[in-house]
Amino acid sequence: MQMMTRNVLLNMELEEDDDEDGDIGDVPDSRRPFLAPHSLRPSGLVLENLDQTIVCPSFGSLENQQDFRTPEFEEFNGKPDSLFFTDGQRRIDFVLVYEDETKKENNKKGTNEKQRRKRQAYESNLICHGLQLEATRSVSDDKLVFVKVHAPWEVLCTYAEIMHIKLPLKPNDLKIRSPFGTLNWFTKVLRVNESVIKPEQEFFTAPFEKSRMNDFYILDRDSFFNPATRSRIVYFILSRVKYQVMNNVSKFGINRLVSSGIYKAAFPLHDCQFNYESEDPSCPSERYLLYREWAHPRSIYKKQPLDLIRKYYGEKIGIYFAWLGYYTQMLLLAAVVGVACFLYGYLNQDNCTWSKEVCDPDIGGQILMCPQCDKLCPFWRLNITCESSKKLCIFDSFGTLVFAVFMGVWVTLFLEFWKRRQAELEYEWDTVELQHEEQPRPEYEAQCNHVVINEITQEEERIPFTTCGKCIRITLCASAVLFWILLIIASVIGIIVYRLSVFIVFSTTLPKNVNGTDPIQKYLTPQMATSITASIISFIIIMILNTIYEKVAIMITNFELPRTQTDYENSLTMKMFLFQFVNYYSSCFYIAFFKGKFVGYPGDPVYWLGKYRNEECDPGGCLLELTTQLTIIMGGKAIWNNIQEVLLPWVMNLIGRYKRVSGSEKITPRWEQDYHLQPMGRLGLFYEYLEMIIQFGFVTLFVASFPLAPLLALVNNILEIRVDAWKLTTQYRRMVPEKARDIGAWQPIMQGIAILAVVTNAMIIAFTSDMIPRLVYYWSFSIPPYGEHTYYTMDGYINNTLSVFNITDFKNADKENPYIGLGNYTLCRYRDFRNPPGHPQEYKHNIYYWHVIAAKLAFIIVMEHVIYSVKFFISYAIPDVSKTTKSKIKREKYLTQKLLHESHVKDLTKNMGLLIAEKMGEVVDNNVRPKLE
């Protein structure tokens, strides 16, 4: 069949261009396929039908402006809620916005003329490909022009087949049993009112085929393709239409035109205002329903209307909110157990024997502790840490151990049950057999300059770089990522140096003894003051590095040149998460596993950089400091993100409204109202996932030190769901709906965090808390042969765990003895398990130390093996897809195939019947004709 479609392309040879050099949307013409690549073409018949339905006459010379097919200009009809062209019949599926070049204030004639010709060529080609355009000037700014795009029925059908879109065959007759059963009366309060948001009708579906159009459930052509599907099809076309050929290189796609400023925006329309229903009775006002039943604060206790979210925004947005909602529900159980463990520690803090000894003036008040830095730090009494030891009793209790084991099981239950829920959504949202044959990204195609032979097809194909070039790119990208990770580690070292230097200042300025009257003396110890200020500075550095690295990670990923959008997002996901992991968690890992572990002893301290003495923990350990660090980072991050997500788009929209002149007295059309909203970037959802996964890491990796972390996460997520919903429905333009089966690369990342969390929590309990030393003392060293008590007790624990040092035994010959001249003291105590002075092995680790080390290692091995065994058993026992969902999928597949087969047989029988009747007619006619003659 002769090709009837002809593009209008703008030939601009050897002109200075703002988007050349292989930029986005640049592909050699010989390599650029016609809209849908070969892999997406269901058959040659589709393209033939496409050629039949999209007919464009010859344009002759392409240099003349009159050869372009331009959209018709129409005046605004005064209907602000209209979603149709001026004729009221053709629905607006997409809107393109540009600034009229003839009315620009800074009128650079050459540049503006080139931009105008590219835009006109692009719009002309859109018309050639079957789309219908209508242009309308802005009512508030005469320079702005809105081009409304409509896809006719034939275009929708053609591309629905090319894109393998699944559409309804017949209503679904499978009965869906309510998961709540007898609890329906109770859960009705939490569910969305079905009289307001009516449940979506279920259908059996199949990939659309024009040749079988009669088999599909088409009651009305206008409603067969819903607005989200129409927008997706139109965006597919907009992304692939050419607008310029330069040096045999085609430039194409709306994304490039927007990024180069030829168009100012491109977006699908919201169906109404968020706070008012549409005046058009045919409009379902889904945006208003979403705001009222989902984004409004009064709906904070209700379940999310996931089906309506998916219908309005697409499966990709829907699956994010489904995951976030399920994660929040599971956090409720973790928060309840965490609060119970916290209350257990709080109520039993008065029974904490070792804390009583610290606070006792006759015990802690008489124990003289060694200076924790050289020269400037004084000797100090143990009882000044009384209040911090009481707080430590709350978190360093038996309940913490129980909660750490529980969380190891909880995270497995969450991941396994989420897989089941995800499988249910795949069935309900019809993405079980999603045929997602992704096209190469325009940036990738633009660099395809090397020809290779495909090993499978044995045909020539083009790739952007050779194997050697690919290795060089990977090496450079990995080096860049490693450099930034080392930069974070350097910032952590800087914080450590800050801790060491500032601790000296606080030790000289804060009180040395407790008099019981000044509350500052009771709470603001040198250790606490250093910890709080260092945590705040660490949080500020984290947020600064985070902002910078976001841009760097995107640059690195762009240079890496992934082939498809999924590959791009997965690559960026791994880079961003690896960076964020080091950025957010490095200070916590330092406090938990390094601080106070390599300090030596007062006679032979360890120095950083030969100058700063290594940090020591409180006599009760570093657990309380780790808790403080987690509280500041988690709380600060949640507050900062929510303020940023709420205030930033709201302020930007507010500024935009004030800039518009005389907007209040004029009726503004729907497309102009949406244009003044904020654009949601392609990676907008990526940052939402990243924020939640970082929080998931805090909740699981360090939960042994902070049982209230799940509660903070629960409160944050309840607000996060509604803030994200409010942001999407009120402050942002409508996103182009996208299909998605699952949450992508975030699932294996969560599984990796879950495995690591078992190790970190076991090591926090073993090495950061004092639980193991206390248990060893209670069961072994409180009674003979090591102890003096006749029964198991915690009495004498503090005295047993503090070693003795003679201040004259300073061994570092390169440094002057820092303890001389600080007072008339001869002995002081320090936190360690070493032999006293005068012992045959003085200052060597004693027998208590080796018992504790053995107990810690045994505890880690036992805890890890027990939790991992339970995790693997749960993973094995809980299938990823429930038996009910499997049956539904098989049943639907069977009925769909049966329906299509019966329809095919019926058509075949009908055609054969007509053929037989025709043959019989010919036979009868041949028999009758001789008699008549």
Short mmCIF file of N, CA and C in Angstrom, two decimals, residues 104 130 204 281 724 736 748 809:
data_model
loop_
_atom_site.label_atom_id
_atom_site.label_comp_id
_atom_site.label_asym_id
_atom_site.label_seq_id
_atom_site.Cartn_x
_atom_site.Cartn_y
_atom_site.Cartn_z
N LYS A 104 6.71 39.13 22.28
CA LYS A 104 7.71 39.06 23.33
C LYS A 104 8.37 40.40 23.53
N GLY A 130 -3.11 13.03 12.70
CA GLY A 130 -4.50 12.76 13.06
C GLY A 130 -5.03 13.53 14.23
N PHE A 204 -13.92 -7.83 32.52
CA PHE A 204 -12.90 -8.65 31.90
C PHE A 204 -12.29 -7.82 30.78
N PRO A 281 -22.85 19.19 33.94
CA PRO A 281 -23.44 17.99 34.55
C PRO A 281 -22.82 16.69 34.05
N ASP A 724 0.66 14.86 50.71
CA ASP A 724 0.89 14.52 49.31
C ASP A 724 -0.40 14.60 48.50
N VAL A 736 0.77 13.18 33.68
CA VAL A 736 0.40 12.24 32.63
C VAL A 736 0.29 10.85 33.27
N PRO A 748 13.51 -4.42 46.32
CA PRO A 748 14.76 -5.06 46.76
C PRO A 748 15.58 -4.21 47.73
N ASP A 809 50.91 7.30 86.12
CA ASP A 809 51.26 6.25 85.16
C ASP A 809 51.01 6.65 83.71
#
